[in-house]
PDB file of C-alpha atoms and ligand atoms in Angstrom:
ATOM      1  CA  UNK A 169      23.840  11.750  17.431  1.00 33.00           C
ATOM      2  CA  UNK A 170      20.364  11.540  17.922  1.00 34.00           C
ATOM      3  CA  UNK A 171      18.668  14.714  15.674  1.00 33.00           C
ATOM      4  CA  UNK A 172      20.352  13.800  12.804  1.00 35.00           C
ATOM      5  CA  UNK A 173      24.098  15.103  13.405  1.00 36.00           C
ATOM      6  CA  UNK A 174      26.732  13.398  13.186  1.00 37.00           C
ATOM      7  CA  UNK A 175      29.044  11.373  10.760  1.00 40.00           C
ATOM      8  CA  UNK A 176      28.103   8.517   9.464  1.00 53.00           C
ATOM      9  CA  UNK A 177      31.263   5.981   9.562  1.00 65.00           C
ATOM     10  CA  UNK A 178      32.269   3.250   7.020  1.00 73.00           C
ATOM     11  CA  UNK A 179      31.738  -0.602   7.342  1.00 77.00           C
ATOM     12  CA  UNK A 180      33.510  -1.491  10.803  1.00 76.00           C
ATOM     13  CA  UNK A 181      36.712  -2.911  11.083  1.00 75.00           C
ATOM     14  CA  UNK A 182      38.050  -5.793  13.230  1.00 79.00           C
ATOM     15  CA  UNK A 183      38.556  -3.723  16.374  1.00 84.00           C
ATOM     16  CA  UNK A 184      37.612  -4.428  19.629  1.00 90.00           C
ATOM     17  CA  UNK A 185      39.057  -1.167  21.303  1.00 91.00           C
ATOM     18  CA  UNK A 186      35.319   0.536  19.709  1.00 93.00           C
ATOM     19  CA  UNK A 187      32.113  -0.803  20.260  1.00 96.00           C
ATOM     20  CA  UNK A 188      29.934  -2.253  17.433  1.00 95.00           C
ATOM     21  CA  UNK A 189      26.289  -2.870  17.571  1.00 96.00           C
ATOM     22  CA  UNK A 190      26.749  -6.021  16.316  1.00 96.00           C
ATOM     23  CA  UNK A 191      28.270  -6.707  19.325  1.00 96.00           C
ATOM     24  CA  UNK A 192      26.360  -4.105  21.911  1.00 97.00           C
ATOM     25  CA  UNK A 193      23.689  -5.912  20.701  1.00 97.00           C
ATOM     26  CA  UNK A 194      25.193  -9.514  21.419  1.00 96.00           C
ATOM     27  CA  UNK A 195      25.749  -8.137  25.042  1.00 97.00           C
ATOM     28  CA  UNK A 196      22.077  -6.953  26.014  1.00 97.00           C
ATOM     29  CA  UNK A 197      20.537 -10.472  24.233  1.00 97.00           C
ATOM     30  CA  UNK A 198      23.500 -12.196  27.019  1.00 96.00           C
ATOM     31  CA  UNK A 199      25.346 -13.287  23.917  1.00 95.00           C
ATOM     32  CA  UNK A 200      29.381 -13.838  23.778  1.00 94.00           C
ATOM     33  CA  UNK A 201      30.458 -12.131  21.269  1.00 93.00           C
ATOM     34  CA  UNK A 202      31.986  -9.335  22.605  1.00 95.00           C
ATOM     35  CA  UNK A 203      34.103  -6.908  24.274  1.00 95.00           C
ATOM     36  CA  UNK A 204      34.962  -4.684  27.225  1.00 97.00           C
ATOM     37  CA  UNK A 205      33.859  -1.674  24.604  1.00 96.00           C
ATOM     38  CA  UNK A 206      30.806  -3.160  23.633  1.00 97.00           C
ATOM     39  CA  UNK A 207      30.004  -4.036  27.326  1.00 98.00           C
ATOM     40  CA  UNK A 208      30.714  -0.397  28.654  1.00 97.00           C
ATOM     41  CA  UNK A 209      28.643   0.807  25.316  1.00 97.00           C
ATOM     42  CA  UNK A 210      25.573  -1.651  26.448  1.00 98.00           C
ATOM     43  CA  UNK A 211      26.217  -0.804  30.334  1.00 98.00           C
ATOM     44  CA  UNK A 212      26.089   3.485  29.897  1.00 97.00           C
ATOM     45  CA  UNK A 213      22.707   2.607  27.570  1.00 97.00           C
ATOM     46  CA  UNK A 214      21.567   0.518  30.499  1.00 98.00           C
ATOM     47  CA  UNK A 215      22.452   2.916  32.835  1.00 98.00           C
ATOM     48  CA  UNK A 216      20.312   5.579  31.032  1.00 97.00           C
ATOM     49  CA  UNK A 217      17.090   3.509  29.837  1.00 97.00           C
ATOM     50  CA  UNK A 218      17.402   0.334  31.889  1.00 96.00           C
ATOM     51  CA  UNK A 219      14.537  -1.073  29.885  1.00 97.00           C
ATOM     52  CA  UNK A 220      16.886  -1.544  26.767  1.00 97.00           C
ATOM     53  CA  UNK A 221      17.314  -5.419  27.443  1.00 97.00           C
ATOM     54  CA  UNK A 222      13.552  -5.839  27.664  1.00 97.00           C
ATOM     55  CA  UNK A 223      13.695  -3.717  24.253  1.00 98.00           C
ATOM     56  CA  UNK A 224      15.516  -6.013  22.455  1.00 97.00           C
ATOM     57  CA  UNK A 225      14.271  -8.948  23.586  1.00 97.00           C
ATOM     58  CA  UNK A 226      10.907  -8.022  22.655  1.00 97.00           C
ATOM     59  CA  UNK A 227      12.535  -6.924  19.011  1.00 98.00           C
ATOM     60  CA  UNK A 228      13.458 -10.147  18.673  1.00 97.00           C
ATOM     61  CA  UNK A 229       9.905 -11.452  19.370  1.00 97.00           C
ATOM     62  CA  UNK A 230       8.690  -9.523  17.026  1.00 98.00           C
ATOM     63  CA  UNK A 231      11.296 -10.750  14.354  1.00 98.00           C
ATOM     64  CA  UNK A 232       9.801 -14.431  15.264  1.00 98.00           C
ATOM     65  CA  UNK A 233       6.320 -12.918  14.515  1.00 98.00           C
ATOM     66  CA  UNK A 234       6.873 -10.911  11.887  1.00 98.00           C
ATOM     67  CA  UNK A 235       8.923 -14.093   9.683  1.00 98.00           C
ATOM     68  CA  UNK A 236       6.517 -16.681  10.995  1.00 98.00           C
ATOM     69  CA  UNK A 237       2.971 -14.114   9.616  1.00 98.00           C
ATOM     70  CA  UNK A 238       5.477 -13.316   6.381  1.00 98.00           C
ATOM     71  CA  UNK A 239       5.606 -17.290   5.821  1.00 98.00           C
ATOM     72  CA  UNK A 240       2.507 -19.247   7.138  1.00 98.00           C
ATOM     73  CA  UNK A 241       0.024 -15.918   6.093  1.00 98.00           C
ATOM     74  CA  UNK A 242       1.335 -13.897   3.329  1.00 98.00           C
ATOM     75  CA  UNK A 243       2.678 -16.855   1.592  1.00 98.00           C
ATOM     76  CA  UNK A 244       6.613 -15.344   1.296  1.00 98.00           C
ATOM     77  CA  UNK A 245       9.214 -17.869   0.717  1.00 98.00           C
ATOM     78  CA  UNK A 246      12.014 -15.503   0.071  1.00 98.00           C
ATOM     79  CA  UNK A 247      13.679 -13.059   2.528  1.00 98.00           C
ATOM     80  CA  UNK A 248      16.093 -10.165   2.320  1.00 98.00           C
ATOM     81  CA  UNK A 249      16.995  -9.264   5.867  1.00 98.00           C
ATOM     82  CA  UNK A 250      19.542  -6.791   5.896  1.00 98.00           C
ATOM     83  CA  UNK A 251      21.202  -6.129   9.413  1.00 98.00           C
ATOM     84  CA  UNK A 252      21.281  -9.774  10.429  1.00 97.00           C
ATOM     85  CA  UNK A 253      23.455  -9.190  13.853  1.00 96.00           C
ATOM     86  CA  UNK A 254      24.926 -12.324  15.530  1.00 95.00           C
ATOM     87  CA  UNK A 255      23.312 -15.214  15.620  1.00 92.00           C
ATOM     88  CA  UNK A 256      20.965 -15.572  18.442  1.00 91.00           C
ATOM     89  CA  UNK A 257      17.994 -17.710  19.098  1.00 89.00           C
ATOM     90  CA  UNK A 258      15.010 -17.932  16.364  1.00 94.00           C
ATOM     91  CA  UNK A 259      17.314 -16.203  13.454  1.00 95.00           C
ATOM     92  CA  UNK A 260      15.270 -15.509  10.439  1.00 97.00           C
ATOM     93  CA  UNK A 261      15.881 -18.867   8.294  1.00 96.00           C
ATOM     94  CA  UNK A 262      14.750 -20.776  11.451  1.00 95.00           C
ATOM     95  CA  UNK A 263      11.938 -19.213  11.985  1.00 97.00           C
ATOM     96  CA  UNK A 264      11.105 -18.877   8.191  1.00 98.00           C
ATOM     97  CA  UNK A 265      12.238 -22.954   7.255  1.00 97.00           C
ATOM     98  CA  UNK A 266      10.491 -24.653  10.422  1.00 97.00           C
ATOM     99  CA  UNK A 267       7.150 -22.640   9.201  1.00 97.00           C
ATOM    100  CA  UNK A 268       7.718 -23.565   5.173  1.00 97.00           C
ATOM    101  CA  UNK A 269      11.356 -25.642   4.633  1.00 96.00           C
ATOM    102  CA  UNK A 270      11.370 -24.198   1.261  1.00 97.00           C
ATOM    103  CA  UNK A 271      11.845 -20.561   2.150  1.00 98.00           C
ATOM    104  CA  UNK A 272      14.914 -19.247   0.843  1.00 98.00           C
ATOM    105  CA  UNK A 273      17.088 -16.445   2.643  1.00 97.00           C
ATOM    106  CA  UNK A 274      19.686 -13.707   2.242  1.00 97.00           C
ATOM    107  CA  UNK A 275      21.570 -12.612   5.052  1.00 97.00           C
ATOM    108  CA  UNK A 276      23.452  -8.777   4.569  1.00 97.00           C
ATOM    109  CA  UNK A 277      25.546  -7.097   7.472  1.00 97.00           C
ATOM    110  CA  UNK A 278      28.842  -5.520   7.257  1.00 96.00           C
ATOM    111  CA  UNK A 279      30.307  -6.148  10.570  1.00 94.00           C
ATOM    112  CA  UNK A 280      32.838  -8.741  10.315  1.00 91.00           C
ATOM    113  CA  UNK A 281      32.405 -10.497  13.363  1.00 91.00           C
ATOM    114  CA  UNK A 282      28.855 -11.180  11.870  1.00 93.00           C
ATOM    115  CA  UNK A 283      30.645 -12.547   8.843  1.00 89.00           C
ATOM    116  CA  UNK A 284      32.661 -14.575  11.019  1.00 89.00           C
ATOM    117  CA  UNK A 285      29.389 -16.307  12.238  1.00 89.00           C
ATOM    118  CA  UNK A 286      28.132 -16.679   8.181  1.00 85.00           C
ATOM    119  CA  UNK A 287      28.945 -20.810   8.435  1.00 79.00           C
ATOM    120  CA  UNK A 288      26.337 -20.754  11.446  1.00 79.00           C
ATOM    121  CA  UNK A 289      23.908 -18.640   9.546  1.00 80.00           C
ATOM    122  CA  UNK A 290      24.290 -20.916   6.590  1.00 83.00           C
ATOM    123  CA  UNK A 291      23.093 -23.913   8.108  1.00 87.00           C
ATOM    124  CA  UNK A 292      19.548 -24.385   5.406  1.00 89.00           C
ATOM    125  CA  UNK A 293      17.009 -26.778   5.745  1.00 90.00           C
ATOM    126  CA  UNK A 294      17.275 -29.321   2.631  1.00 93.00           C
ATOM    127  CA  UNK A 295      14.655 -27.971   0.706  1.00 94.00           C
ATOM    128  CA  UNK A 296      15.479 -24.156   1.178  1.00 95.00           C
ATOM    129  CA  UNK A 297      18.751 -22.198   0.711  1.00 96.00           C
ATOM    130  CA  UNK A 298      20.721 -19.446   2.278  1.00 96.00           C
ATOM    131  CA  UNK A 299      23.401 -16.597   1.499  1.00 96.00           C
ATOM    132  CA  UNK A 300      25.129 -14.203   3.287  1.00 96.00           C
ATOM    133  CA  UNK A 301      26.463 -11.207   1.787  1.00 96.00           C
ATOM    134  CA  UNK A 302      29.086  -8.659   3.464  1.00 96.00           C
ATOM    135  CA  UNK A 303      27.819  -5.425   2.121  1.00 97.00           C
ATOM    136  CA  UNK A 304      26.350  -1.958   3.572  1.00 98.00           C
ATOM    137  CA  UNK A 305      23.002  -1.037   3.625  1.00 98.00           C
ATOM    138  CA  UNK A 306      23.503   2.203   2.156  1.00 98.00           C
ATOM    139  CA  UNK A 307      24.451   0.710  -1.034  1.00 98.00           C
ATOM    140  CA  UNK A 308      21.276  -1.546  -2.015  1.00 98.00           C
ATOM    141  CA  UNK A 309      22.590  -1.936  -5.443  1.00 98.00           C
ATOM    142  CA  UNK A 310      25.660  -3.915  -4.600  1.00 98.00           C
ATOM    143  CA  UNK A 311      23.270  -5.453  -1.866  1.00 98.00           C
ATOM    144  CA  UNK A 312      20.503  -6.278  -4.799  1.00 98.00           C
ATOM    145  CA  UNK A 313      22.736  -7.899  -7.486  1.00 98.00           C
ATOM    146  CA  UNK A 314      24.188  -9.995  -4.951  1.00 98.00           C
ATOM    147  CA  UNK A 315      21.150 -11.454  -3.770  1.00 98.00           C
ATOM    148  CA  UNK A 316      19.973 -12.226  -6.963  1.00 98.00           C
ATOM    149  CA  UNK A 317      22.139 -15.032  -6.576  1.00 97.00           C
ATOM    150  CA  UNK A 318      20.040 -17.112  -4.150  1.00 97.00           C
ATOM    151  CA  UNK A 319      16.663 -15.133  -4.106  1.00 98.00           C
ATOM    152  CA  UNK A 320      14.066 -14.633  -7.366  1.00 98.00           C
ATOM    153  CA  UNK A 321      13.374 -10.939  -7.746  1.00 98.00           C
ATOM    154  CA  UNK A 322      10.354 -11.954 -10.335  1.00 98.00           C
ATOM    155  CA  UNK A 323       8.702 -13.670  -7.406  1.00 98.00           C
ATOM    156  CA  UNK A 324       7.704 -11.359  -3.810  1.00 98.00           C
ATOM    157  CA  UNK A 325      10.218 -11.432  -1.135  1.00 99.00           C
ATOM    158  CA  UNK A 326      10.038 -10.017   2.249  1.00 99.00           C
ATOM    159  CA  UNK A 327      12.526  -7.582   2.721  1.00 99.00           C
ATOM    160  CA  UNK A 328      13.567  -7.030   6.339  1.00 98.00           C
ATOM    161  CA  UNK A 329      15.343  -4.034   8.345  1.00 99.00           C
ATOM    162  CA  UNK A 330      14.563  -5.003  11.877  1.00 98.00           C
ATOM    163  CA  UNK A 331      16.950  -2.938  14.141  1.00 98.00           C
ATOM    164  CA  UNK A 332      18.846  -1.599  11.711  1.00 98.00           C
ATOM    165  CA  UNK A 333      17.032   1.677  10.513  1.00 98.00           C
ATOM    166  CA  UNK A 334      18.192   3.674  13.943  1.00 98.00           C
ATOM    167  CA  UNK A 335      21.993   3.282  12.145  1.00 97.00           C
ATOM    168  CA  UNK A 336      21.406   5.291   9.428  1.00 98.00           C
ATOM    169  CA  UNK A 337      21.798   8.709  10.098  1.00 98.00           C
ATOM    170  CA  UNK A 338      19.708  11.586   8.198  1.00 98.00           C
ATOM    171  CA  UNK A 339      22.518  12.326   6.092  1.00 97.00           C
ATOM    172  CA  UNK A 340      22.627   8.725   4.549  1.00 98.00           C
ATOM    173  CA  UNK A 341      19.191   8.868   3.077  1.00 98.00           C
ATOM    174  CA  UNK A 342      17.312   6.008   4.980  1.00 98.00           C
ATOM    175  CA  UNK A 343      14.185   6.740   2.843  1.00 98.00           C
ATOM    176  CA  UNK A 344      15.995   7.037  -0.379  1.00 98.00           C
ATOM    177  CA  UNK A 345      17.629   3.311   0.614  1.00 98.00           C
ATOM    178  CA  UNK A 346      14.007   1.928   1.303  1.00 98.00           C
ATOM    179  CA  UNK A 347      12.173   3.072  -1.567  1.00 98.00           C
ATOM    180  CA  UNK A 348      15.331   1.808  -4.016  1.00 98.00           C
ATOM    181  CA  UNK A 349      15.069  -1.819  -2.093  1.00 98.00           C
ATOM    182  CA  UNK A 350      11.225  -1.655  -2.497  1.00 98.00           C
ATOM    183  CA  UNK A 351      11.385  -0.842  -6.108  1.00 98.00           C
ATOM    184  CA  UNK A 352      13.468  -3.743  -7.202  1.00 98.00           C
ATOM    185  CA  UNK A 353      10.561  -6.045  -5.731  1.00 98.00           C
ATOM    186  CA  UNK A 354       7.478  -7.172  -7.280  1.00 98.00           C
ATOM    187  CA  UNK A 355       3.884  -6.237  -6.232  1.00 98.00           C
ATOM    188  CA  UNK A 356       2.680  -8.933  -3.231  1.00 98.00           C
ATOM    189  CA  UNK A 357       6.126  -8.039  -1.428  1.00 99.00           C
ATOM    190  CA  UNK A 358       6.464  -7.114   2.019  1.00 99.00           C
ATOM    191  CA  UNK A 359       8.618  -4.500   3.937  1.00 99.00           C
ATOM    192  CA  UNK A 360       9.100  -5.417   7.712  1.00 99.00           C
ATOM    193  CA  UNK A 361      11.291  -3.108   9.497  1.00 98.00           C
ATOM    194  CA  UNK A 362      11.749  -1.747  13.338  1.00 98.00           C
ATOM    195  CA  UNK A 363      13.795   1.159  14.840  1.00 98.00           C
ATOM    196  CA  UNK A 364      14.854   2.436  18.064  1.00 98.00           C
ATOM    197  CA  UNK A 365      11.653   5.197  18.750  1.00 98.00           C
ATOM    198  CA  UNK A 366      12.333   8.876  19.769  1.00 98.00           C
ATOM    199  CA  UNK A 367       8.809   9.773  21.059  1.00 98.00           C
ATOM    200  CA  UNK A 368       8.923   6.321  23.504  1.00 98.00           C
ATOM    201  CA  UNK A 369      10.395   6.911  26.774  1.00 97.00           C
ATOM    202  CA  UNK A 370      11.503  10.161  25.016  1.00 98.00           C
ATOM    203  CA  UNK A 371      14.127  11.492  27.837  1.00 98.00           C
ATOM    204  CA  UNK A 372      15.266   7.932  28.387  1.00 97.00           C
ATOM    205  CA  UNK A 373      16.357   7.331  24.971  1.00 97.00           C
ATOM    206  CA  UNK A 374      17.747  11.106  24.044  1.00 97.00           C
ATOM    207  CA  UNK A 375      20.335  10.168  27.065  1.00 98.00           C
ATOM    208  CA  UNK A 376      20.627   6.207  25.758  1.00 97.00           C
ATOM    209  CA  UNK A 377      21.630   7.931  22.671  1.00 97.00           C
ATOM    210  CA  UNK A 378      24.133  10.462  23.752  1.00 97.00           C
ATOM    211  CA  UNK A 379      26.100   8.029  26.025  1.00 97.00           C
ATOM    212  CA  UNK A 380      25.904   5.111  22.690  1.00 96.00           C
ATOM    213  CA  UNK A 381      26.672   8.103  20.204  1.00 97.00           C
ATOM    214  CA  UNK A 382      30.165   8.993  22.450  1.00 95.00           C
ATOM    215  CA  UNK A 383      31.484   5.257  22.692  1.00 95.00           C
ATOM    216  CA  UNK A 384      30.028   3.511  19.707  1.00 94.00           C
ATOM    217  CA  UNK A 385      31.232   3.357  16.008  1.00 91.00           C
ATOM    218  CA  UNK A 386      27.737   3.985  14.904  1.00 91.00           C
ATOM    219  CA  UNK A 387      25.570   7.332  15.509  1.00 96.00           C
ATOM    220  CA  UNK A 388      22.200   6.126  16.677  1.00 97.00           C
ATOM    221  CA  UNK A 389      19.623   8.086  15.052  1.00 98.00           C
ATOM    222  CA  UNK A 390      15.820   7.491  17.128  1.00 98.00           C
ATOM    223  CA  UNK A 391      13.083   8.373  14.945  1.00 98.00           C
ATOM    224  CA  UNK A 392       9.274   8.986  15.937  1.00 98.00           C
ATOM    225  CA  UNK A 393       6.276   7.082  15.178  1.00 98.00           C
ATOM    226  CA  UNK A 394       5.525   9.509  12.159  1.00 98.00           C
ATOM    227  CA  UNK A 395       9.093   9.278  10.987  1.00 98.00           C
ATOM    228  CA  UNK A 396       9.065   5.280  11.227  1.00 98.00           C
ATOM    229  CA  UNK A 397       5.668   5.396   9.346  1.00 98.00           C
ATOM    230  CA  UNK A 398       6.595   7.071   6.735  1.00 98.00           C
ATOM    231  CA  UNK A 399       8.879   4.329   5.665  1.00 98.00           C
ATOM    232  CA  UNK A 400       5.911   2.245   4.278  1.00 98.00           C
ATOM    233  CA  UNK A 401       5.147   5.192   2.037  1.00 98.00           C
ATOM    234  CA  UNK A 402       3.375   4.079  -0.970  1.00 97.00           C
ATOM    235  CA  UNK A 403       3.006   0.395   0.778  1.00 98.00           C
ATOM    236  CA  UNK A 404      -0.672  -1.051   2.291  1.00 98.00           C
ATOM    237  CA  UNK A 405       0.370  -0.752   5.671  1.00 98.00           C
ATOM    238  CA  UNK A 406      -0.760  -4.279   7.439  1.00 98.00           C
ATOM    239  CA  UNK A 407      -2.866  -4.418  10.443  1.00 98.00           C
ATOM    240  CA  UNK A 408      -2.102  -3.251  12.915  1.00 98.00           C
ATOM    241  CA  UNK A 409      -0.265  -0.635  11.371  1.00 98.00           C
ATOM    242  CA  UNK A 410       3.143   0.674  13.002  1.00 98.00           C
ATOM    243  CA  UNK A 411       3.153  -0.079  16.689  1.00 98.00           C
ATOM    244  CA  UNK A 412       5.330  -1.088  20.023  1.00 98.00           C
ATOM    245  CA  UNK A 413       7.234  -4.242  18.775  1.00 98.00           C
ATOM    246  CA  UNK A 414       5.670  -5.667  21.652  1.00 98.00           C
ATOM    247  CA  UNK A 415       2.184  -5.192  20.042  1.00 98.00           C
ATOM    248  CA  UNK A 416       2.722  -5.994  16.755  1.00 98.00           C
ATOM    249  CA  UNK A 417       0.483  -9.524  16.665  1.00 98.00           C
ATOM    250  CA  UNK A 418       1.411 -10.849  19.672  1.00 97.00           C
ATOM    251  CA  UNK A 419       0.997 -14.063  20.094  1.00 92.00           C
ATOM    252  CA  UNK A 420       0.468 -14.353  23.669  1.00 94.00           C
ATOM    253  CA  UNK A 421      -0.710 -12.225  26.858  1.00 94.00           C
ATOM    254  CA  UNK A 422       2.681 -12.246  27.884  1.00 92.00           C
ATOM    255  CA  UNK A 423       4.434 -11.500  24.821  1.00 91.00           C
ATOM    256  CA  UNK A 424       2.130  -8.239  24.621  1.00 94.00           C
ATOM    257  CA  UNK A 425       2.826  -6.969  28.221  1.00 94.00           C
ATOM    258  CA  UNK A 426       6.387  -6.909  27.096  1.00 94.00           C
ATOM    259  CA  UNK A 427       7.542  -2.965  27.209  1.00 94.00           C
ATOM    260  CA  UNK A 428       9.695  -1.494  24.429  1.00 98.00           C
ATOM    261  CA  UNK A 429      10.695   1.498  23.011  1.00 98.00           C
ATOM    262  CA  UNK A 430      10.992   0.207  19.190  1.00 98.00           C
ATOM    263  CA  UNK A 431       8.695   0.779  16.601  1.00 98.00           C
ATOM    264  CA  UNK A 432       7.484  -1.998  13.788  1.00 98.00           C
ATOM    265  CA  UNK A 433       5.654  -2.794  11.600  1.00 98.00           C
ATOM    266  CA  UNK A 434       4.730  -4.710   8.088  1.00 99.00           C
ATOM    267  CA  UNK A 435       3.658  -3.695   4.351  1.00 98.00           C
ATOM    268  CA  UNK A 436       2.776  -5.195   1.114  1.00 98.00           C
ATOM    269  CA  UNK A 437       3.435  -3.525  -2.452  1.00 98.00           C
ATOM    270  CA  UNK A 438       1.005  -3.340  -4.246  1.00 97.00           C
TER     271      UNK A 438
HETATM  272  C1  LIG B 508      20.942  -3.996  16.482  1.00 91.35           C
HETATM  273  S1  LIG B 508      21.574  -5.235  15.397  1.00 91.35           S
HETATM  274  C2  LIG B 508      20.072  -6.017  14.879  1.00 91.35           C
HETATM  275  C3  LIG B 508      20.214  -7.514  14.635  1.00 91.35           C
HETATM  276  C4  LIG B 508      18.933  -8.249  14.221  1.00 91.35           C
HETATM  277  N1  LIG B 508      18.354  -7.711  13.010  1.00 91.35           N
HETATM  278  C5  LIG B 508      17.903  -8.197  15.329  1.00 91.35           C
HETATM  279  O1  LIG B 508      16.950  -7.393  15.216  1.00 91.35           O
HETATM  280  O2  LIG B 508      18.010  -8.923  16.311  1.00 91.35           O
HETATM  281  C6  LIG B 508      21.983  -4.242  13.968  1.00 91.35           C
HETATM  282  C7  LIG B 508      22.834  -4.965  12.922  1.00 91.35           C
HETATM  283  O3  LIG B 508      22.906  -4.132  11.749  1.00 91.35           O
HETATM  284  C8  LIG B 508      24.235  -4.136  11.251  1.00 91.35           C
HETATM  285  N2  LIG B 508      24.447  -2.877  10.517  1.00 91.35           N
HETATM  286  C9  LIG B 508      24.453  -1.617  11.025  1.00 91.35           C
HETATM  287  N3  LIG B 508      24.637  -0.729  10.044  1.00 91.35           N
HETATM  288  C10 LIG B 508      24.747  -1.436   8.889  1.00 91.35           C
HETATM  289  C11 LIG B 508      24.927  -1.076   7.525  1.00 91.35           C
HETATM  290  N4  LIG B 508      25.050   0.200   7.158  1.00 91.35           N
HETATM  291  N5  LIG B 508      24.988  -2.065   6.603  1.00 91.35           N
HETATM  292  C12 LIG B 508      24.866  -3.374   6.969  1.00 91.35           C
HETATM  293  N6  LIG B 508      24.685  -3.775   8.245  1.00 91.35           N
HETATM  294  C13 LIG B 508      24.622  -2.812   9.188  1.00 91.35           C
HETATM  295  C14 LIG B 508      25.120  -4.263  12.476  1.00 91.35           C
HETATM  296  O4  LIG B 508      26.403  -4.786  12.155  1.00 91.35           O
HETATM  297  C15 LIG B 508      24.287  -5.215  13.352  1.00 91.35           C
HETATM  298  O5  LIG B 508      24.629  -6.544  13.120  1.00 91.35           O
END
């Protein structure tokens, strides 16, 4: 529930009778993948912020941005992105590989219909490579050693929580989680994260997230743009800072009149 409250469940099952933000998520991007749950999930969200689809969309904009500045600027050939979600267009290796075909990327979700998709996820450009690892974001250890695998944790890597923040509940320790990912990095790596905002449409959202909280199998928790910021604690905190997805770098007039009610944003460690 948004505030905090609220249990926070286990790695979802197989079961279609509960919606899944995998699969919510599928549904507002006009995906697939999913079910009459996940539709009546994404429909009572709609139904209380109908700007939700423009929300994501512009999330996943930003995900475009955020890989392609990562890659072509930073110089980052290596990416963690935990909370992968169904493939949709411009998925992180795509973006990453058509800007520098050597970049190399780990995939993490725990939703099994996400695993399902792994072989389309997998799908590397000749000179890069690419793993996908079923595992929970609340344990970064298992999620570390795993990734060790395909990514070189002497050299930076972009680690990337974009939509995935607003599914870990207070309780959970979302900041503890961060700062043990952005420890096992070296200095000249990058966070890039966004989250579902509290203090954005602010009534909107409290409803979006009572009517998602009752149907779905994870508790949204919204956080404000203090709250998001203070994930890049300790991190330089790259221009322009923590802002609307929507104007994070956009890289076109119409890709900043976009409207969301995410926050994002990028840092390096030092
Ligand atoms: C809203 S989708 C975001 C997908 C993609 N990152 C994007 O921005 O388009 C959130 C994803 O995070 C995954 N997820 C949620 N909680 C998780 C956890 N504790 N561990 C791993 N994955 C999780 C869900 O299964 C879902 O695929």
């Amino acid at each position: 529930m948004n505030g905090g409250e609220g249990s926070a469940g286990g790695p979802p099952d197989f079961d279609i009778s509960v919606a899944h933000s995998a699969r919510v998520h599928d549904y507002w991007l006009g995906g697939k993948d999913n079910y009459a749950a996940d539709r009546a999930a994404g429909d009572a969200v709609i139904a209380a912020y109908p700007g939700i689809v423009r929300s994501v969309r512009a999330n996943r904009a930003f995900l475009a941005r955020v890989v392609r500045f990562l890659a072509i600027e930073a110089g980052i050939t290596q990416f963690l992105d935990i909370g992968t979600g169904i493939p949709a267009a411009g998925n992180t290796h795509e973006v990453a590989q058509a800007a520098v075909p050597g970049c190399r990327v780990v995939y993490v979700d725990y939703d099994p219909v996400v695993l399902a998709h792994a072989r389309a996820l997998l799908d590397s450009s000749a000179d890069g490579a690419i793993g996908y690892i079923d595992a929970d974001l609340r344990d970064p250890e298992m999620i570390l050693e795993q990734a060790a695998q395909t990514l070189d944790f002497s050299r930076p890597v972009a680690v990337m929580l974009i939509a995935i923040l607003h599914l870990i509940v207070d309780q959970d320790d979302p900041y503890g989680i961060v700062s043990r990912l952005m420890a096992a990095v070296p200095a000249g790596s990058y966070l890039a994260l966004s989250q579902v905002a509290s203090d954005i449409e602010p009534e909107q959202m409290a409803e979006a997230a009572k009517r998602y909280n009752r149907l779905a199998h994870e508790t949204q928790r919204h956080r404000s743009h203090a709250e998001v910021t203070r994930f890049f604690d300790g991190l330089e905190l790259i221009e322009p800072g923590v802002v609307p997805v929507q104007e994070w770098r956009p890289g076109s007039e119409i890709e900043a009149r976009a409207r969301s009610a995410m926050w994002g944003g990028a840092g390096r460690k030092r």
